[in-house]
Amino acid sequence: MTGIIPATSTLDETDRRLVVETQAGLPLVPRPYAELALRLGIAEEEVIARFGRMLDAGIVRRIAAVPNHYRLGYAANGMSVWEVPEPVIDEAGRLLAGLLFVTHCYRRPAHPPDWPYTLFAMVHAKDRAEVESRVEAMAELLGGRSLGHDVLYSTRILKKTGLRLSA
């Protein structure tokens, strides 16, 4: 889960306990919501409903796995950036997002002349040669939809944190 809940938000005591229980992530068990329910003394369905309300209210943006790619053996992380004209950017984005090795794909505004790239797609691989090979395959898939591309490599791991209560 991601997000920071302001201390003044309208959370009842059970919501607050649920957030505290998940600040380090969901329990790594087959049924994490059932485990949380057991810890809080409520039904599993209530845990799910409370998360649903927090999602709907924007208190929680998403609930998702956040893997550490390095620990999984993916030492090369390359953000491929593509110069794609507006008329074909949605189509190009769907093509790239459909690739199994692309984990993030989104559009961003260009800032010409220094930064013409409008479509970003994250590629994780065992090494840079594999990233380059995958980016070549992406370029072939996009064909004339892309006017150019580059790859930006990660130089460090940023700390990823989940939902937190502020003071």
PDB file of C-alpha atoms in Angstrom:
ATOM      1  CA  MET A   1       0.000   0.000   0.000  1.00  0.00           C
ATOM      2  CA  THR A   2       1.165   3.463  -0.692  1.00  0.00           C
ATOM      3  CA  GLY A   3       0.256   6.839   0.699  1.00  0.00           C
ATOM      4  CA  ILE A   4       0.503   8.888   3.861  1.00  0.00           C
ATOM      5  CA  ILE A   5      -2.580   9.436   5.963  1.00  0.00           C
ATOM      6  CA  PRO A   6      -2.773  12.856   7.656  1.00  0.00           C
ATOM      7  CA  ALA A   7      -3.385  12.631  11.392  1.00  0.00           C
ATOM      8  CA  THR A   8      -6.611  14.590  10.935  1.00  0.00           C
ATOM      9  CA  SER A   9      -8.221  12.044   8.561  1.00  0.00           C
ATOM     10  CA  THR A  10     -11.486  10.442   9.551  1.00  0.00           C
ATOM     11  CA  LEU A  11     -10.229   7.032  10.575  1.00  0.00           C
ATOM     12  CA  ASP A  12     -11.792   5.202  13.455  1.00  0.00           C
ATOM     13  CA  GLU A  13      -9.677   3.253  15.932  1.00  0.00           C
ATOM     14  CA  THR A  14     -10.000  -0.007  13.993  1.00  0.00           C
ATOM     15  CA  ASP A  15      -8.886   1.707  10.754  1.00  0.00           C
ATOM     16  CA  ARG A  16      -5.883   3.140  12.575  1.00  0.00           C
ATOM     17  CA  ARG A  17      -4.977  -0.276  14.014  1.00  0.00           C
ATOM     18  CA  LEU A  18      -5.316  -1.783  10.531  1.00  0.00           C
ATOM     19  CA  VAL A  19      -2.950   0.828   9.091  1.00  0.00           C
ATOM     20  CA  VAL A  20      -0.439   0.290  11.903  1.00  0.00           C
ATOM     21  CA  GLU A  21      -0.575  -3.490  11.336  1.00  0.00           C
ATOM     22  CA  THR A  22       0.231  -3.013   7.631  1.00  0.00           C
ATOM     23  CA  GLN A  23       2.829  -0.208   7.747  1.00  0.00           C
ATOM     24  CA  ALA A  24       5.565  -2.770   7.089  1.00  0.00           C
ATOM     25  CA  GLY A  25       3.445  -4.522   4.445  1.00  0.00           C
ATOM     26  CA  LEU A  26       0.795  -7.195   4.404  1.00  0.00           C
ATOM     27  CA  PRO A  27       1.516 -10.389   6.347  1.00  0.00           C
ATOM     28  CA  LEU A  28       3.360 -12.894   4.148  1.00  0.00           C
ATOM     29  CA  VAL A  29       0.846 -15.691   4.577  1.00  0.00           C
ATOM     30  CA  PRO A  30      -1.566 -17.364   2.131  1.00  0.00           C
ATOM     31  CA  ARG A  31      -4.522 -15.303   3.438  1.00  0.00           C
ATOM     32  CA  PRO A  32      -3.165 -11.935   4.636  1.00  0.00           C
ATOM     33  CA  TYR A  33      -6.598 -10.337   5.180  1.00  0.00           C
ATOM     34  CA  ALA A  34      -7.659 -13.274   7.364  1.00  0.00           C
ATOM     35  CA  GLU A  35      -4.443 -12.878   9.372  1.00  0.00           C
ATOM     36  CA  LEU A  36      -5.121  -9.163   9.837  1.00  0.00           C
ATOM     37  CA  ALA A  37      -8.684  -9.934  10.885  1.00  0.00           C
ATOM     38  CA  LEU A  38      -7.400 -12.357  13.506  1.00  0.00           C
ATOM     39  CA  ARG A  39      -4.945  -9.768  14.862  1.00  0.00           C
ATOM     40  CA  LEU A  40      -7.660  -7.094  15.038  1.00  0.00           C
ATOM     41  CA  GLY A  41     -10.472  -9.312  16.303  1.00  0.00           C
ATOM     42  CA  ILE A  42     -12.747  -8.572  13.320  1.00  0.00           C
ATOM     43  CA  ALA A  43     -14.018 -10.550  10.316  1.00  0.00           C
ATOM     44  CA  GLU A  44     -11.885 -10.944   7.179  1.00  0.00           C
ATOM     45  CA  GLU A  45     -14.730  -9.370   5.171  1.00  0.00           C
ATOM     46  CA  GLU A  46     -14.529  -6.284   7.393  1.00  0.00           C
ATOM     47  CA  VAL A  47     -10.780  -5.932   6.727  1.00  0.00           C
ATOM     48  CA  ILE A  48     -11.494  -6.076   2.984  1.00  0.00           C
ATOM     49  CA  ALA A  49     -14.375  -3.584   3.310  1.00  0.00           C
ATOM     50  CA  ARG A  50     -12.245  -1.162   5.345  1.00  0.00           C
ATOM     51  CA  PHE A  51      -9.469  -1.257   2.743  1.00  0.00           C
ATOM     52  CA  GLY A  52     -12.123  -0.730   0.068  1.00  0.00           C
ATOM     53  CA  ARG A  53     -13.408   2.387   1.838  1.00  0.00           C
ATOM     54  CA  MET A  54      -9.868   3.734   2.271  1.00  0.00           C
ATOM     55  CA  LEU A  55      -9.201   3.129  -1.449  1.00  0.00           C
ATOM     56  CA  ASP A  56     -12.454   4.843  -2.434  1.00  0.00           C
ATOM     57  CA  ALA A  57     -11.652   7.812  -0.186  1.00  0.00           C
ATOM     58  CA  GLY A  58      -8.141   8.161  -1.602  1.00  0.00           C
ATOM     59  CA  ILE A  59      -6.530   7.426   1.761  1.00  0.00           C
ATOM     60  CA  VAL A  60      -4.912   4.361   0.192  1.00  0.00           C
ATOM     61  CA  ARG A  61      -3.872   4.725  -3.461  1.00  0.00           C
ATOM     62  CA  ARG A  62      -3.320   1.050  -4.192  1.00  0.00           C
ATOM     63  CA  ILE A  63      -2.580  -2.329  -2.680  1.00  0.00           C
ATOM     64  CA  ALA A  64       0.168  -4.078  -4.611  1.00  0.00           C
ATOM     65  CA  ALA A  65       3.283  -6.180  -4.338  1.00  0.00           C
ATOM     66  CA  VAL A  66       6.496  -4.140  -4.466  1.00  0.00           C
ATOM     67  CA  PRO A  67       9.276  -6.577  -5.364  1.00  0.00           C
ATOM     68  CA  ASN A  68      12.932  -5.900  -4.819  1.00  0.00           C
ATOM     69  CA  HIS A  69      14.161  -6.702  -8.318  1.00  0.00           C
ATOM     70  CA  TYR A  70      17.776  -6.952  -7.220  1.00  0.00           C
ATOM     71  CA  ARG A  71      16.952  -9.668  -4.670  1.00  0.00           C
ATOM     72  CA  LEU A  72      15.096 -11.534  -7.430  1.00  0.00           C
ATOM     73  CA  GLY A  73      18.231 -11.545  -9.593  1.00  0.00           C
ATOM     74  CA  TYR A  74      17.334  -8.639 -11.881  1.00  0.00           C
ATOM     75  CA  ALA A  75      20.452  -6.490 -11.569  1.00  0.00           C
ATOM     76  CA  ALA A  76      19.868  -4.332 -14.669  1.00  0.00           C
ATOM     77  CA  ASN A  77      16.948  -1.937 -14.534  1.00  0.00           C
ATOM     78  CA  GLY A  78      16.451   0.270 -17.548  1.00  0.00           C
ATOM     79  CA  MET A  79      13.792   2.904 -18.078  1.00  0.00           C
ATOM     80  CA  SER A  80      13.291   2.967 -21.818  1.00  0.00           C
ATOM     81  CA  VAL A  81      12.127   6.364 -23.028  1.00  0.00           C
ATOM     82  CA  TRP A  82      10.428   6.797 -26.394  1.00  0.00           C
ATOM     83  CA  GLU A  83       9.712   9.767 -28.620  1.00  0.00           C
ATOM     84  CA  VAL A  84       6.184   8.950 -29.733  1.00  0.00           C
ATOM     85  CA  PRO A  85       3.882  11.485 -31.433  1.00  0.00           C
ATOM     86  CA  GLU A  86       0.506  12.180 -29.812  1.00  0.00           C
ATOM     87  CA  PRO A  87      -1.651  10.558 -32.531  1.00  0.00           C
ATOM     88  CA  VAL A  88      -0.121   7.107 -31.892  1.00  0.00           C
ATOM     89  CA  ILE A  89       0.970   7.286 -28.254  1.00  0.00           C
ATOM     90  CA  ASP A  90      -2.010   5.332 -26.856  1.00  0.00           C
ATOM     91  CA  GLU A  91      -1.487   2.522 -29.352  1.00  0.00           C
ATOM     92  CA  ALA A  92       2.267   2.474 -28.668  1.00  0.00           C
ATOM     93  CA  GLY A  93       1.632   2.440 -24.922  1.00  0.00           C
ATOM     94  CA  ARG A  94      -0.720  -0.545 -25.215  1.00  0.00           C
ATOM     95  CA  LEU A  95       1.873  -2.431 -27.265  1.00  0.00           C
ATOM     96  CA  LEU A  96       4.677  -1.846 -24.766  1.00  0.00           C
ATOM     97  CA  ALA A  97       2.510  -2.412 -21.686  1.00  0.00           C
ATOM     98  CA  GLY A  98       1.490  -5.783 -23.126  1.00  0.00           C
ATOM     99  CA  LEU A  99       5.054  -7.103 -23.042  1.00  0.00           C
ATOM    100  CA  LEU A 100       5.744  -9.486 -20.154  1.00  0.00           C
ATOM    101  CA  PHE A 101       9.098  -7.861 -19.360  1.00  0.00           C
ATOM    102  CA  VAL A 102       7.662  -4.326 -19.062  1.00  0.00           C
ATOM    103  CA  THR A 103       6.645  -3.548 -15.482  1.00  0.00           C
ATOM    104  CA  HIS A 104       5.639   0.126 -15.811  1.00  0.00           C
ATOM    105  CA  CYS A 105       4.458   1.989 -18.888  1.00  0.00           C
ATOM    106  CA  TYR A 106       3.204   5.566 -18.867  1.00  0.00           C
ATOM    107  CA  ARG A 107       3.207   8.817 -20.782  1.00  0.00           C
ATOM    108  CA  ARG A 108       4.951  12.022 -19.752  1.00  0.00           C
ATOM    109  CA  PRO A 109       5.157  15.462 -21.353  1.00  0.00           C
ATOM    110  CA  ALA A 110       8.098  16.149 -23.640  1.00  0.00           C
ATOM    111  CA  HIS A 111      10.361  19.152 -23.008  1.00  0.00           C
ATOM    112  CA  PRO A 112      11.912  19.877 -26.422  1.00  0.00           C
ATOM    113  CA  PRO A 113      14.491  20.257 -27.629  1.00  0.00           C
ATOM    114  CA  ASP A 114      16.458  18.530 -24.858  1.00  0.00           C
ATOM    115  CA  TRP A 115      13.858  15.964 -23.806  1.00  0.00           C
ATOM    116  CA  PRO A 116      11.597  14.734 -26.640  1.00  0.00           C
ATOM    117  CA  TYR A 117      10.438  11.548 -24.873  1.00  0.00           C
ATOM    118  CA  THR A 118       6.736  11.042 -24.221  1.00  0.00           C
ATOM    119  CA  LEU A 119       6.410   7.333 -23.411  1.00  0.00           C
ATOM    120  CA  PHE A 120       8.302   5.536 -20.636  1.00  0.00           C
ATOM    121  CA  ALA A 121       8.532   1.743 -20.139  1.00  0.00           C
ATOM    122  CA  MET A 122      10.527   0.051 -17.342  1.00  0.00           C
ATOM    123  CA  VAL A 123      12.487  -3.074 -18.198  1.00  0.00           C
ATOM    124  CA  HIS A 124      14.092  -5.345 -15.588  1.00  0.00           C
ATOM    125  CA  ALA A 125      16.658  -7.939 -16.682  1.00  0.00           C
ATOM    126  CA  LYS A 126      19.589  -9.996 -15.422  1.00  0.00           C
ATOM    127  CA  ASP A 127      22.144  -7.719 -17.122  1.00  0.00           C
ATOM    128  CA  ARG A 128      22.398  -4.702 -19.422  1.00  0.00           C
ATOM    129  CA  ALA A 129      22.819  -6.868 -22.522  1.00  0.00           C
ATOM    130  CA  GLU A 130      19.406  -8.400 -21.825  1.00  0.00           C
ATOM    131  CA  VAL A 131      17.877  -4.940 -21.299  1.00  0.00           C
ATOM    132  CA  GLU A 132      19.364  -3.794 -24.615  1.00  0.00           C
ATOM    133  CA  SER A 133      18.007  -6.876 -26.385  1.00  0.00           C
ATOM    134  CA  ARG A 134      14.546  -6.260 -24.967  1.00  0.00           C
ATOM    135  CA  VAL A 135      14.650  -2.583 -25.931  1.00  0.00           C
ATOM    136  CA  GLU A 136      15.608  -3.592 -29.479  1.00  0.00           C
ATOM    137  CA  ALA A 137      12.555  -5.875 -29.565  1.00  0.00           C
ATOM    138  CA  MET A 138      10.419  -2.987 -28.299  1.00  0.00           C
ATOM    139  CA  ALA A 139      11.780  -0.732 -31.057  1.00  0.00           C
ATOM    140  CA  GLU A 140      10.898  -3.345 -33.672  1.00  0.00           C
ATOM    141  CA  LEU A 141       7.405  -3.682 -32.217  1.00  0.00           C
ATOM    142  CA  LEU A 142       6.842   0.069 -32.282  1.00  0.00           C
ATOM    143  CA  GLY A 143       8.296   0.488 -35.758  1.00  0.00           C
ATOM    144  CA  GLY A 144       7.516   3.922 -37.175  1.00  0.00           C
ATOM    145  CA  ARG A 145       5.415   4.899 -34.142  1.00  0.00           C
ATOM    146  CA  SER A 146       8.652   5.883 -32.374  1.00  0.00           C
ATOM    147  CA  LEU A 147      10.911   8.636 -33.665  1.00  0.00           C
ATOM    148  CA  GLY A 148      13.719   7.687 -31.262  1.00  0.00           C
ATOM    149  CA  HIS A 149      14.489   6.199 -27.873  1.00  0.00           C
ATOM    150  CA  ASP A 150      17.061   5.880 -25.127  1.00  0.00           C
ATOM    151  CA  VAL A 151      17.566   3.829 -21.951  1.00  0.00           C
ATOM    152  CA  LEU A 152      18.199   5.288 -18.505  1.00  0.00           C
ATOM    153  CA  TYR A 153      19.751   2.818 -16.059  1.00  0.00           C
ATOM    154  CA  SER A 154      19.149   2.742 -12.312  1.00  0.00           C
ATOM    155  CA  THR A 155      22.199   3.652 -10.268  1.00  0.00           C
ATOM    156  CA  ARG A 156      20.737   3.016  -6.817  1.00  0.00           C
ATOM    157  CA  ILE A 157      17.697   1.561  -5.114  1.00  0.00           C
ATOM    158  CA  LEU A 158      15.261   4.068  -3.695  1.00  0.00           C
ATOM    159  CA  LYS A 159      13.567   3.056  -0.479  1.00  0.00           C
ATOM    160  CA  LYS A 160      10.015   1.997  -1.176  1.00  0.00           C
ATOM    161  CA  THR A 161       7.626   2.422   1.700  1.00  0.00           C
ATOM    162  CA  GLY A 162       4.023   1.558   2.268  1.00  0.00           C
ATOM    163  CA  LEU A 163       1.191   3.353   3.981  1.00  0.00           C
ATOM    164  CA  ARG A 164       2.216   5.470   6.987  1.00  0.00           C
ATOM    165  CA  LEU A 165       0.324   7.441   9.618  1.00  0.00           C
ATOM    166  CA  SER A 166       1.690  10.936  10.118  1.00  0.00           C
ATOM    167  CA  ALA A 167       2.058  12.481  13.556  1.00  0.00           C
TER     168      ALA A 167
END
